[in-house]
Amino acid sequence: MSDKASLQIILANPRGFCAGVDRAIEIVEKALEKYGAPVYVRHEIVHNKFVVNRLRDMGAVFVDELDAVPDGVPVIFSAHGVPKSVPEAAETRKLEYLDATCPLVSKVHRGAERHHADGKHILLIGHAGHPEVVGTMGQLPPGSMTLIETEEDAETIEIAEPENLAFVTQTTLSLDDTAKMIEILQRRFPSISVPKKEDICYATTNRQHAVKLIAKKAEAILVLGAPNSSNSNRLVEVAKREGCTRSVLVERAKDIDWSQLEGVSNLGITAGASAPEILVEEVIEACRQRFDVSVETITLTDENVTFKLPKQLAS
């Protein structure tokens, strides 16, 4: 008879890596195979320290800007996308580059370009300073796009030609928050052009819906993800909004504050789109050392999305 307290772990499915993250990591791995180390990567390939450190150990060198990349070596652009000035600078230096931008982010870029070609001013719903937002705004000339971060922004933004307007969104936002901002924009600017298909990606959508399901049963939720991961932070917010107020973001098992789980008998676990499954397994193992654990998985949907590699790496 175990003297450990019982703990039921409720796993959200889908969780963890999405197709865009899988593709980005595979691009770095295959580039190392093809070219040998070092391969340079501009910015973190995805927002996860464990992933970045593993790739660094394999020979990837992560840099903040292109000018830190020496001549004659390949460079990879991160999954979040880059301003057009970055590949242009690489071409000027005759650097071979591989673009690991998630295809769903690229879709937002192309949508913004189409709206711009139609003469529309574009509102981008997103978070200032996030690499994806920097990359999206950098697809067009300065002044072509205005950032909307909050409902207040949506309510107060003044537009010179309100009848000549479109919006796009960052792919990793809160579905509920974004819906409210879109509602405000459509009320204020009835003729605003909308994306053909929602910009918030399938993985963000699925992970938020799945965490809502486990929030109904869990007394606390651990979200595996990095502090700078937009989609992971949104999962914490969604869980709290669904009533599971003891929801926290942790990078790894060693970061868990076990005092926060005192008295908890139902613990939800999910992971952001750039957090590998090995970190979820690590947390479950840490729980087993302290509790008598049983595991239940709640599945919203099974994902089977895949994206092609860049032609330089296609085998």
PDB file of C-alpha atoms in Angstrom:
ATOM      1  CA  MET A   1       0.000   0.000   0.000  1.00  0.00           C
ATOM      2  CA  SER A   2       1.538   3.323  -1.108  1.00  0.00           C
ATOM      3  CA  ASP A   3       1.797   6.109   1.428  1.00  0.00           C
ATOM      4  CA  LYS A   4       1.889   8.649  -1.403  1.00  0.00           C
ATOM      5  CA  ALA A   5      -1.135  10.845  -2.068  1.00  0.00           C
ATOM      6  CA  SER A   6      -3.103   9.964  -5.212  1.00  0.00           C
ATOM      7  CA  LEU A   7      -2.775  12.258  -8.230  1.00  0.00           C
ATOM      8  CA  GLN A   8      -4.712  11.925 -11.438  1.00  0.00           C
ATOM      9  CA  ILE A   9      -2.902  13.572 -14.347  1.00  0.00           C
ATOM     10  CA  ILE A  10      -5.168  14.766 -17.136  1.00  0.00           C
ATOM     11  CA  LEU A  11      -3.196  15.162 -20.356  1.00  0.00           C
ATOM     12  CA  ALA A  12      -4.467  17.474 -23.078  1.00  0.00           C
ATOM     13  CA  ASN A  13      -4.294  16.185 -26.647  1.00  0.00           C
ATOM     14  CA  PRO A  14      -3.214  17.821 -28.932  1.00  0.00           C
ATOM     15  CA  ARG A  15      -0.251  19.314 -27.071  1.00  0.00           C
ATOM     16  CA  GLY A  16       3.376  20.072 -27.864  1.00  0.00           C
ATOM     17  CA  PHE A  17       5.050  20.227 -31.259  1.00  0.00           C
ATOM     18  CA  CYS A  18       3.054  21.436 -34.246  1.00  0.00           C
ATOM     19  CA  ALA A  19       3.898  20.812 -37.908  1.00  0.00           C
ATOM     20  CA  GLY A  20       5.662  24.176 -38.288  1.00  0.00           C
ATOM     21  CA  VAL A  21       7.934  23.487 -35.306  1.00  0.00           C
ATOM     22  CA  ASP A  22       8.641  19.921 -36.483  1.00  0.00           C
ATOM     23  CA  ARG A  23       9.614  21.303 -39.894  1.00  0.00           C
ATOM     24  CA  ALA A  24      11.841  24.059 -38.481  1.00  0.00           C
ATOM     25  CA  ILE A  25      13.780  21.646 -36.246  1.00  0.00           C
ATOM     26  CA  GLU A  26      14.139  19.146 -39.108  1.00  0.00           C
ATOM     27  CA  ILE A  27      15.528  21.921 -41.328  1.00  0.00           C
ATOM     28  CA  VAL A  28      18.329  22.570 -38.810  1.00  0.00           C
ATOM     29  CA  GLU A  29      19.048  18.848 -38.376  1.00  0.00           C
ATOM     30  CA  LYS A  30      19.123  18.150 -42.118  1.00  0.00           C
ATOM     31  CA  ALA A  31      21.213  21.264 -42.814  1.00  0.00           C
ATOM     32  CA  LEU A  32      23.795  19.993 -40.307  1.00  0.00           C
ATOM     33  CA  GLU A  33      23.789  16.615 -42.083  1.00  0.00           C
ATOM     34  CA  LYS A  34      24.151  18.214 -45.515  1.00  0.00           C
ATOM     35  CA  TYR A  35      26.634  21.029 -44.822  1.00  0.00           C
ATOM     36  CA  GLY A  36      28.292  19.889 -41.600  1.00  0.00           C
ATOM     37  CA  ALA A  37      28.752  22.095 -38.544  1.00  0.00           C
ATOM     38  CA  PRO A  38      28.571  24.958 -38.017  1.00  0.00           C
ATOM     39  CA  VAL A  39      25.215  25.964 -39.452  1.00  0.00           C
ATOM     40  CA  TYR A  40      24.083  29.412 -38.340  1.00  0.00           C
ATOM     41  CA  VAL A  41      20.525  30.182 -37.221  1.00  0.00           C
ATOM     42  CA  ARG A  42      19.185  33.721 -36.960  1.00  0.00           C
ATOM     43  CA  HIS A  43      17.287  33.902 -33.641  1.00  0.00           C
ATOM     44  CA  GLU A  44      16.018  30.884 -31.699  1.00  0.00           C
ATOM     45  CA  ILE A  45      14.682  28.440 -34.293  1.00  0.00           C
ATOM     46  CA  VAL A  46      11.641  27.991 -32.002  1.00  0.00           C
ATOM     47  CA  HIS A  47      10.987  29.407 -28.541  1.00  0.00           C
ATOM     48  CA  ASN A  48      12.258  26.546 -26.402  1.00  0.00           C
ATOM     49  CA  LYS A  49      15.577  26.434 -24.540  1.00  0.00           C
ATOM     50  CA  PHE A  50      15.735  22.615 -24.449  1.00  0.00           C
ATOM     51  CA  VAL A  51      15.315  22.406 -28.239  1.00  0.00           C
ATOM     52  CA  VAL A  52      17.797  25.224 -28.902  1.00  0.00           C
ATOM     53  CA  ASN A  53      20.423  23.697 -26.583  1.00  0.00           C
ATOM     54  CA  ARG A  54      20.076  20.267 -28.227  1.00  0.00           C
ATOM     55  CA  LEU A  55      20.600  21.777 -31.685  1.00  0.00           C
ATOM     56  CA  ARG A  56      23.514  23.866 -30.368  1.00  0.00           C
ATOM     57  CA  ASP A  57      25.131  20.655 -29.114  1.00  0.00           C
ATOM     58  CA  MET A  58      24.759  19.234 -32.641  1.00  0.00           C
ATOM     59  CA  GLY A  59      26.617  22.199 -34.152  1.00  0.00           C
ATOM     60  CA  ALA A  60      24.018  24.938 -34.719  1.00  0.00           C
ATOM     61  CA  VAL A  61      25.162  28.472 -33.870  1.00  0.00           C
ATOM     62  CA  PHE A  62      22.384  30.874 -32.853  1.00  0.00           C
ATOM     63  CA  VAL A  63      22.899  34.574 -33.546  1.00  0.00           C
ATOM     64  CA  ASP A  64      20.758  37.671 -33.129  1.00  0.00           C
ATOM     65  CA  GLU A  65      21.461  39.250 -36.497  1.00  0.00           C
ATOM     66  CA  LEU A  66      22.835  38.361 -39.918  1.00  0.00           C
ATOM     67  CA  ASP A  67      26.005  40.430 -39.467  1.00  0.00           C
ATOM     68  CA  ALA A  68      27.160  37.832 -36.904  1.00  0.00           C
ATOM     69  CA  VAL A  69      27.131  35.153 -39.624  1.00  0.00           C
ATOM     70  CA  PRO A  70      30.522  34.697 -41.341  1.00  0.00           C
ATOM     71  CA  ASP A  71      30.771  34.554 -45.124  1.00  0.00           C
ATOM     72  CA  GLY A  72      30.468  31.211 -46.845  1.00  0.00           C
ATOM     73  CA  VAL A  73      28.327  29.336 -44.312  1.00  0.00           C
ATOM     74  CA  PRO A  74      24.610  28.518 -44.542  1.00  0.00           C
ATOM     75  CA  VAL A  75      22.130  30.431 -42.395  1.00  0.00           C
ATOM     76  CA  ILE A  76      18.610  29.439 -41.341  1.00  0.00           C
ATOM     77  CA  PHE A  77      15.770  31.855 -40.574  1.00  0.00           C
ATOM     78  CA  SER A  78      13.579  30.943 -37.587  1.00  0.00           C
ATOM     79  CA  ALA A  79      10.049  29.537 -37.699  1.00  0.00           C
ATOM     80  CA  HIS A  80       8.597  32.924 -36.698  1.00  0.00           C
ATOM     81  CA  GLY A  81       9.460  34.575 -40.038  1.00  0.00           C
ATOM     82  CA  VAL A  82      11.728  37.486 -40.885  1.00  0.00           C
ATOM     83  CA  PRO A  83      11.362  40.943 -42.453  1.00  0.00           C
ATOM     84  CA  LYS A  84      12.090  41.026 -46.197  1.00  0.00           C
ATOM     85  CA  SER A  85      15.259  42.992 -45.473  1.00  0.00           C
ATOM     86  CA  VAL A  86      16.853  39.836 -43.972  1.00  0.00           C
ATOM     87  CA  PRO A  87      16.824  37.548 -47.059  1.00  0.00           C
ATOM     88  CA  GLU A  88      17.725  40.602 -49.157  1.00  0.00           C
ATOM     89  CA  ALA A  89      20.819  41.163 -46.980  1.00  0.00           C
ATOM     90  CA  ALA A  90      21.694  37.455 -47.243  1.00  0.00           C
ATOM     91  CA  GLU A  91      21.447  37.625 -51.033  1.00  0.00           C
ATOM     92  CA  THR A  92      23.646  40.732 -51.131  1.00  0.00           C
ATOM     93  CA  ARG A  93      26.295  38.790 -49.205  1.00  0.00           C
ATOM     94  CA  LYS A  94      25.714  35.686 -51.374  1.00  0.00           C
ATOM     95  CA  LEU A  95      24.924  33.633 -48.255  1.00  0.00           C
ATOM     96  CA  GLU A  96      23.009  30.413 -48.805  1.00  0.00           C
ATOM     97  CA  TYR A  97      19.918  30.639 -46.642  1.00  0.00           C
ATOM     98  CA  LEU A  98      17.178  28.226 -45.654  1.00  0.00           C
ATOM     99  CA  ASP A  99      13.845  29.693 -44.641  1.00  0.00           C
ATOM    100  CA  ALA A 100      12.266  27.782 -41.745  1.00  0.00           C
ATOM    101  CA  THR A 101       9.329  30.225 -41.518  1.00  0.00           C
ATOM    102  CA  CYS A 102       6.175  28.279 -40.678  1.00  0.00           C
ATOM    103  CA  PRO A 103       4.057  28.041 -43.859  1.00  0.00           C
ATOM    104  CA  LEU A 104       1.065  29.348 -41.891  1.00  0.00           C
ATOM    105  CA  VAL A 105       3.053  32.481 -41.002  1.00  0.00           C
ATOM    106  CA  SER A 106       4.077  32.801 -44.660  1.00  0.00           C
ATOM    107  CA  LYS A 107       0.365  32.653 -45.531  1.00  0.00           C
ATOM    108  CA  VAL A 108      -0.230  35.726 -43.342  1.00  0.00           C
ATOM    109  CA  HIS A 109       2.677  37.481 -45.108  1.00  0.00           C
ATOM    110  CA  ARG A 110       1.183  36.769 -48.543  1.00  0.00           C
ATOM    111  CA  GLY A 111      -2.249  37.955 -47.378  1.00  0.00           C
ATOM    112  CA  ALA A 112      -0.751  41.244 -46.167  1.00  0.00           C
ATOM    113  CA  GLU A 113       1.021  41.678 -49.510  1.00  0.00           C
ATOM    114  CA  ARG A 114      -2.228  41.117 -51.409  1.00  0.00           C
ATOM    115  CA  HIS A 115      -4.075  43.694 -49.312  1.00  0.00           C
ATOM    116  CA  HIS A 116      -1.207  46.157 -49.788  1.00  0.00           C
ATOM    117  CA  ALA A 117      -1.263  45.588 -53.564  1.00  0.00           C
ATOM    118  CA  ASP A 118      -4.987  46.411 -53.461  1.00  0.00           C
ATOM    119  CA  GLY A 119      -4.115  49.765 -51.874  1.00  0.00           C
ATOM    120  CA  LYS A 120      -5.434  48.917 -48.403  1.00  0.00           C
ATOM    121  CA  HIS A 121      -3.944  49.945 -45.078  1.00  0.00           C
ATOM    122  CA  ILE A 122      -3.477  46.872 -42.877  1.00  0.00           C
ATOM    123  CA  LEU A 123      -4.184  46.419 -39.187  1.00  0.00           C
ATOM    124  CA  LEU A 124      -2.077  43.649 -37.641  1.00  0.00           C
ATOM    125  CA  ILE A 125      -3.503  42.131 -34.452  1.00  0.00           C
ATOM    126  CA  GLY A 126      -0.531  40.927 -32.432  1.00  0.00           C
ATOM    127  CA  HIS A 127       2.055  41.554 -29.715  1.00  0.00           C
ATOM    128  CA  ALA A 128       4.648  44.300 -30.206  1.00  0.00           C
ATOM    129  CA  GLY A 129       8.198  43.007 -30.395  1.00  0.00           C
ATOM    130  CA  HIS A 130       7.282  39.359 -30.976  1.00  0.00           C
ATOM    131  CA  PRO A 131       9.505  37.998 -33.796  1.00  0.00           C
ATOM    132  CA  GLU A 132       6.459  36.956 -35.825  1.00  0.00           C
ATOM    133  CA  VAL A 133       5.031  40.482 -35.646  1.00  0.00           C
ATOM    134  CA  VAL A 134       8.395  42.027 -36.537  1.00  0.00           C
ATOM    135  CA  GLY A 135       8.609  39.678 -39.524  1.00  0.00           C
ATOM    136  CA  THR A 136       5.055  40.352 -40.708  1.00  0.00           C
ATOM    137  CA  MET A 137       5.389  44.125 -40.440  1.00  0.00           C
ATOM    138  CA  GLY A 138       8.686  43.846 -42.297  1.00  0.00           C
ATOM    139  CA  GLN A 139       6.991  42.407 -45.386  1.00  0.00           C
ATOM    140  CA  LEU A 140       5.727  45.849 -46.386  1.00  0.00           C
ATOM    141  CA  PRO A 141       7.087  49.409 -46.555  1.00  0.00           C
ATOM    142  CA  PRO A 142       7.075  51.336 -43.238  1.00  0.00           C
ATOM    143  CA  GLY A 143       3.681  52.875 -42.465  1.00  0.00           C
ATOM    144  CA  SER A 144       1.716  50.258 -44.447  1.00  0.00           C
ATOM    145  CA  MET A 145       0.629  48.439 -41.299  1.00  0.00           C
ATOM    146  CA  THR A 146      -0.615  49.461 -37.851  1.00  0.00           C
ATOM    147  CA  LEU A 147      -0.344  47.158 -34.831  1.00  0.00           C
ATOM    148  CA  ILE A 148      -3.429  46.466 -32.711  1.00  0.00           C
ATOM    149  CA  GLU A 149      -2.554  44.888 -29.349  1.00  0.00           C
ATOM    150  CA  THR A 150      -5.672  45.409 -27.227  1.00  0.00           C
ATOM    151  CA  GLU A 151      -9.411  45.943 -27.401  1.00  0.00           C
ATOM    152  CA  GLU A 152      -8.726  49.564 -26.452  1.00  0.00           C
ATOM    153  CA  ASP A 153      -6.441  49.895 -29.496  1.00  0.00           C
ATOM    154  CA  ALA A 154      -9.205  48.490 -31.689  1.00  0.00           C
ATOM    155  CA  GLU A 155     -11.717  50.915 -30.174  1.00  0.00           C
ATOM    156  CA  THR A 156      -9.573  54.053 -30.485  1.00  0.00           C
ATOM    157  CA  ILE A 157      -7.434  53.600 -33.625  1.00  0.00           C
ATOM    158  CA  GLU A 158      -7.925  56.439 -36.100  1.00  0.00           C
ATOM    159  CA  ILE A 159      -7.603  55.563 -39.786  1.00  0.00           C
ATOM    160  CA  ALA A 160      -7.174  58.115 -42.595  1.00  0.00           C
ATOM    161  CA  GLU A 161      -9.182  56.013 -45.089  1.00  0.00           C
ATOM    162  CA  PRO A 162     -11.465  53.810 -42.976  1.00  0.00           C
ATOM    163  CA  GLU A 163     -13.196  52.399 -46.068  1.00  0.00           C
ATOM    164  CA  ASN A 164      -9.855  51.141 -47.396  1.00  0.00           C
ATOM    165  CA  LEU A 165      -8.792  48.784 -44.652  1.00  0.00           C
ATOM    166  CA  ALA A 166      -7.855  45.129 -44.032  1.00  0.00           C
ATOM    167  CA  PHE A 167      -6.650  43.123 -41.049  1.00  0.00           C
ATOM    168  CA  VAL A 168      -4.371  40.142 -40.462  1.00  0.00           C
ATOM    169  CA  THR A 169      -3.360  38.486 -37.183  1.00  0.00           C
ATOM    170  CA  GLN A 170      -0.385  36.870 -35.516  1.00  0.00           C
ATOM    171  CA  THR A 171      -0.842  33.073 -35.659  1.00  0.00           C
ATOM    172  CA  THR A 172      -0.385  32.360 -31.919  1.00  0.00           C
ATOM    173  CA  LEU A 173      -2.945  34.621 -30.244  1.00  0.00           C
ATOM    174  CA  SER A 174      -5.778  33.909 -27.830  1.00  0.00           C
ATOM    175  CA  LEU A 175      -8.796  32.952 -29.922  1.00  0.00           C
ATOM    176  CA  ASP A 176     -11.212  34.645 -27.511  1.00  0.00           C
ATOM    177  CA  ASP A 177      -9.247  37.904 -27.171  1.00  0.00           C
ATOM    178  CA  THR A 178      -8.707  38.123 -30.926  1.00  0.00           C
ATOM    179  CA  ALA A 179     -12.391  37.490 -31.647  1.00  0.00           C
ATOM    180  CA  LYS A 180     -13.290  40.465 -29.432  1.00  0.00           C
ATOM    181  CA  MET A 181     -10.824  42.745 -31.226  1.00  0.00           C
ATOM    182  CA  ILE A 182     -12.099  41.633 -34.639  1.00  0.00           C
ATOM    183  CA  GLU A 183     -15.670  42.265 -33.487  1.00  0.00           C
ATOM    184  CA  ILE A 184     -14.751  45.837 -32.531  1.00  0.00           C
ATOM    185  CA  LEU A 185     -12.928  46.471 -35.827  1.00  0.00           C
ATOM    186  CA  GLN A 186     -15.828  45.108 -37.876  1.00  0.00           C
ATOM    187  CA  ARG A 187     -18.289  47.257 -35.944  1.00  0.00           C
ATOM    188  CA  ARG A 188     -16.188  50.391 -36.412  1.00  0.00           C
ATOM    189  CA  PHE A 189     -15.105  49.654 -39.994  1.00  0.00           C
ATOM    190  CA  PRO A 190     -17.890  47.621 -41.642  1.00  0.00           C
ATOM    191  CA  SER A 191     -16.073  47.377 -44.987  1.00  0.00           C
ATOM    192  CA  ILE A 192     -12.786  46.044 -43.506  1.00  0.00           C
ATOM    193  CA  SER A 193     -11.362  43.133 -45.515  1.00  0.00           C
ATOM    194  CA  VAL A 194     -10.916  39.912 -43.539  1.00  0.00           C
ATOM    195  CA  PRO A 195      -8.485  37.017 -44.118  1.00  0.00           C
ATOM    196  CA  LYS A 196      -9.873  34.335 -46.457  1.00  0.00           C
ATOM    197  CA  LYS A 197      -9.201  31.807 -43.706  1.00  0.00           C
ATOM    198  CA  GLU A 198      -8.532  32.558 -40.061  1.00  0.00           C
ATOM    199  CA  ASP A 199      -4.879  33.495 -39.456  1.00  0.00           C
ATOM    200  CA  ILE A 200      -4.640  31.937 -35.986  1.00  0.00           C
ATOM    201  CA  CYS A 201      -3.127  28.573 -36.811  1.00  0.00           C
ATOM    202  CA  TYR A 202      -4.721  25.153 -36.411  1.00  0.00           C
ATOM    203  CA  ALA A 203      -2.226  24.173 -33.674  1.00  0.00           C
ATOM    204  CA  THR A 204      -2.869  27.264 -31.545  1.00  0.00           C
ATOM    205  CA  THR A 205      -6.617  26.737 -31.987  1.00  0.00           C
ATOM    206  CA  ASN A 206      -6.511  23.037 -31.105  1.00  0.00           C
ATOM    207  CA  ARG A 207      -4.271  23.503 -28.064  1.00  0.00           C
ATOM    208  CA  GLN A 208      -6.506  26.248 -26.665  1.00  0.00           C
ATOM    209  CA  HIS A 209      -9.673  24.177 -27.170  1.00  0.00           C
ATOM    210  CA  ALA A 210      -7.977  21.131 -25.611  1.00  0.00           C
ATOM    211  CA  VAL A 211      -6.832  23.074 -22.536  1.00  0.00           C
ATOM    212  CA  LYS A 212     -10.414  24.309 -22.097  1.00  0.00           C
ATOM    213  CA  LEU A 213     -11.518  20.669 -21.919  1.00  0.00           C
ATOM    214  CA  ILE A 214      -9.007  19.718 -19.213  1.00  0.00           C
ATOM    215  CA  ALA A 215      -9.619  22.963 -17.283  1.00  0.00           C
ATOM    216  CA  LYS A 216     -13.140  21.719 -16.557  1.00  0.00           C
ATOM    217  CA  LYS A 217     -11.724  18.718 -14.644  1.00  0.00           C
ATOM    218  CA  ALA A 218      -8.373  19.911 -13.268  1.00  0.00           C
ATOM    219  CA  GLU A 219      -7.721  21.750 -10.006  1.00  0.00           C
ATOM    220  CA  ALA A 220      -4.357  22.964 -11.351  1.00  0.00           C
ATOM    221  CA  ILE A 221      -2.697  22.989 -14.774  1.00  0.00           C
ATOM    222  CA  LEU A 222       0.965  22.937 -15.753  1.00  0.00           C
ATOM    223  CA  VAL A 223       1.708  24.343 -19.208  1.00  0.00           C
ATOM    224  CA  LEU A 224       5.099  23.238 -20.537  1.00  0.00           C
ATOM    225  CA  GLY A 225       6.652  26.066 -22.522  1.00  0.00           C
ATOM    226  CA  ALA A 226       9.144  28.914 -22.610  1.00  0.00           C
ATOM    227  CA  PRO A 227       8.489  32.338 -21.029  1.00  0.00           C
ATOM    228  CA  ASN A 228       8.915  33.972 -24.469  1.00  0.00           C
ATOM    229  CA  SER A 229       6.542  31.528 -26.203  1.00  0.00           C
ATOM    230  CA  SER A 230       3.377  33.374 -27.203  1.00  0.00           C
ATOM    231  CA  ASN A 231       1.226  30.278 -27.717  1.00  0.00           C
ATOM    232  CA  SER A 232       2.329  28.767 -24.367  1.00  0.00           C
ATOM    233  CA  ASN A 233       1.479  31.951 -22.453  1.00  0.00           C
ATOM    234  CA  ARG A 234      -1.911  32.024 -24.136  1.00  0.00           C
ATOM    235  CA  LEU A 235      -2.610  28.476 -22.878  1.00  0.00           C
ATOM    236  CA  VAL A 236      -2.096  29.637 -19.282  1.00  0.00           C
ATOM    237  CA  GLU A 237      -4.464  32.576 -19.845  1.00  0.00           C
ATOM    238  CA  VAL A 238      -7.117  30.368 -21.474  1.00  0.00           C
ATOM    239  CA  ALA A 239      -6.951  27.831 -18.618  1.00  0.00           C
ATOM    240  CA  LYS A 240      -7.337  30.565 -16.002  1.00  0.00           C
ATOM    241  CA  ARG A 241     -10.235  32.117 -17.882  1.00  0.00           C
ATOM    242  CA  GLU A 242     -11.944  28.719 -17.940  1.00  0.00           C
ATOM    243  CA  GLY A 243     -11.837  28.711 -14.132  1.00  0.00           C
ATOM    244  CA  CYS A 244      -8.617  26.800 -13.401  1.00  0.00           C
ATOM    245  CA  THR A 245      -6.916  29.666 -11.589  1.00  0.00           C
ATOM    246  CA  ARG A 246      -3.968  27.515 -10.457  1.00  0.00           C
ATOM    247  CA  SER A 247      -2.509  27.373 -13.968  1.00  0.00           C
ATOM    248  CA  VAL A 248       1.181  28.096 -14.429  1.00  0.00           C
ATOM    249  CA  LEU A 249       3.843  28.053 -17.125  1.00  0.00           C
ATOM    250  CA  VAL A 250       6.915  25.905 -16.429  1.00  0.00           C
ATOM    251  CA  GLU A 251       9.901  25.222 -18.670  1.00  0.00           C
ATOM    252  CA  ARG A 252      10.884  21.899 -17.107  1.00  0.00           C
ATOM    253  CA  ALA A 253      10.125  19.620 -14.158  1.00  0.00           C
ATOM    254  CA  LYS A 254      12.846  21.302 -12.076  1.00  0.00           C
ATOM    255  CA  ASP A 255      10.913  24.592 -12.322  1.00  0.00           C
ATOM    256  CA  ILE A 256       7.758  23.248 -10.664  1.00  0.00           C
ATOM    257  CA  ASP A 257       6.865  24.871  -7.344  1.00  0.00           C
ATOM    258  CA  TRP A 258       5.407  21.793  -5.646  1.00  0.00           C
ATOM    259  CA  SER A 259       3.885  23.904  -2.870  1.00  0.00           C
ATOM    260  CA  GLN A 260       1.458  25.225  -5.503  1.00  0.00           C
ATOM    261  CA  LEU A 261       0.173  21.677  -6.011  1.00  0.00           C
ATOM    262  CA  GLU A 262      -0.548  20.942  -2.341  1.00  0.00           C
ATOM    263  CA  GLY A 263      -3.997  19.398  -1.976  1.00  0.00           C
ATOM    264  CA  VAL A 264      -4.374  18.913  -5.732  1.00  0.00           C
ATOM    265  CA  SER A 265      -5.720  15.498  -6.743  1.00  0.00           C
ATOM    266  CA  ASN A 266      -6.463  16.311 -10.425  1.00  0.00           C
ATOM    267  CA  LEU A 267      -3.578  17.923 -12.332  1.00  0.00           C
ATOM    268  CA  GLY A 268      -3.907  18.995 -15.956  1.00  0.00           C
ATOM    269  CA  ILE A 269      -0.818  19.011 -18.177  1.00  0.00           C
ATOM    270  CA  THR A 270      -0.395  20.461 -21.648  1.00  0.00           C
ATOM    271  CA  ALA A 271       2.485  21.856 -23.701  1.00  0.00           C
ATOM    272  CA  GLY A 272       2.921  24.770 -26.067  1.00  0.00           C
ATOM    273  CA  ALA A 273       3.620  24.161 -29.745  1.00  0.00           C
ATOM    274  CA  SER A 274       7.404  24.469 -29.343  1.00  0.00           C
ATOM    275  CA  ALA A 275       7.729  22.224 -26.247  1.00  0.00           C
ATOM    276  CA  PRO A 276       8.899  18.635 -26.933  1.00  0.00           C
ATOM    277  CA  GLU A 277       7.042  15.631 -25.528  1.00  0.00           C
ATOM    278  CA  ILE A 278      10.140  14.544 -23.585  1.00  0.00           C
ATOM    279  CA  LEU A 279       9.536  17.494 -21.233  1.00  0.00           C
ATOM    280  CA  VAL A 280       5.958  16.332 -20.596  1.00  0.00           C
ATOM    281  CA  GLU A 281       7.301  12.850 -19.797  1.00  0.00           C
ATOM    282  CA  GLU A 282       9.871  14.411 -17.456  1.00  0.00           C
ATOM    283  CA  VAL A 283       7.100  16.204 -15.525  1.00  0.00           C
ATOM    284  CA  ILE A 284       4.980  13.041 -15.267  1.00  0.00           C
ATOM    285  CA  GLU A 285       8.034  11.160 -13.911  1.00  0.00           C
ATOM    286  CA  ALA A 286       8.652  13.935 -11.365  1.00  0.00           C
ATOM    287  CA  CYS A 287       5.008  13.607 -10.277  1.00  0.00           C
ATOM    288  CA  ARG A 288       5.410   9.815  -9.904  1.00  0.00           C
ATOM    289  CA  GLN A 289       8.258  10.383  -7.451  1.00  0.00           C
ATOM    290  CA  ARG A 290       5.917  12.360  -5.184  1.00  0.00           C
ATOM    291  CA  PHE A 291       2.453  10.939  -5.847  1.00  0.00           C
ATOM    292  CA  ASP A 292       0.655   7.725  -6.689  1.00  0.00           C
ATOM    293  CA  VAL A 293      -0.089   8.745 -10.288  1.00  0.00           C
ATOM    294  CA  SER A 294      -2.748   7.676 -12.766  1.00  0.00           C
ATOM    295  CA  VAL A 295      -2.900   9.228 -16.231  1.00  0.00           C
ATOM    296  CA  GLU A 296      -5.926  10.048 -18.382  1.00  0.00           C
ATOM    297  CA  THR A 297      -5.710  11.652 -21.819  1.00  0.00           C
ATOM    298  CA  ILE A 298      -8.510  13.872 -23.099  1.00  0.00           C
ATOM    299  CA  THR A 299      -8.379  14.120 -26.874  1.00  0.00           C
ATOM    300  CA  LEU A 300      -9.964  16.964 -28.798  1.00  0.00           C
ATOM    301  CA  THR A 301      -8.678  15.856 -32.199  1.00  0.00           C
ATOM    302  CA  ASP A 302      -5.763  14.015 -33.768  1.00  0.00           C
ATOM    303  CA  GLU A 303      -3.484  16.201 -35.877  1.00  0.00           C
ATOM    304  CA  ASN A 304      -1.924  14.907 -39.096  1.00  0.00           C
ATOM    305  CA  VAL A 305      -0.625  18.118 -40.667  1.00  0.00           C
ATOM    306  CA  THR A 306       2.831  18.027 -42.293  1.00  0.00           C
ATOM    307  CA  PHE A 307       4.784  20.654 -44.244  1.00  0.00           C
ATOM    308  CA  LYS A 308       7.378  20.137 -46.986  1.00  0.00           C
ATOM    309  CA  LEU A 309      11.028  20.956 -46.414  1.00  0.00           C
ATOM    310  CA  PRO A 310      12.787  23.677 -48.482  1.00  0.00           C
ATOM    311  CA  LYS A 311      13.866  22.391 -51.878  1.00  0.00           C
ATOM    312  CA  GLN A 312      17.581  22.519 -50.910  1.00  0.00           C
ATOM    313  CA  LEU A 313      16.913  19.799 -48.313  1.00  0.00           C
ATOM    314  CA  ALA A 314      14.220  17.750 -50.032  1.00  0.00           C
ATOM    315  CA  SER A 315      15.517  14.203 -50.438  1.00  0.00           C
TER     316      SER A 315
END
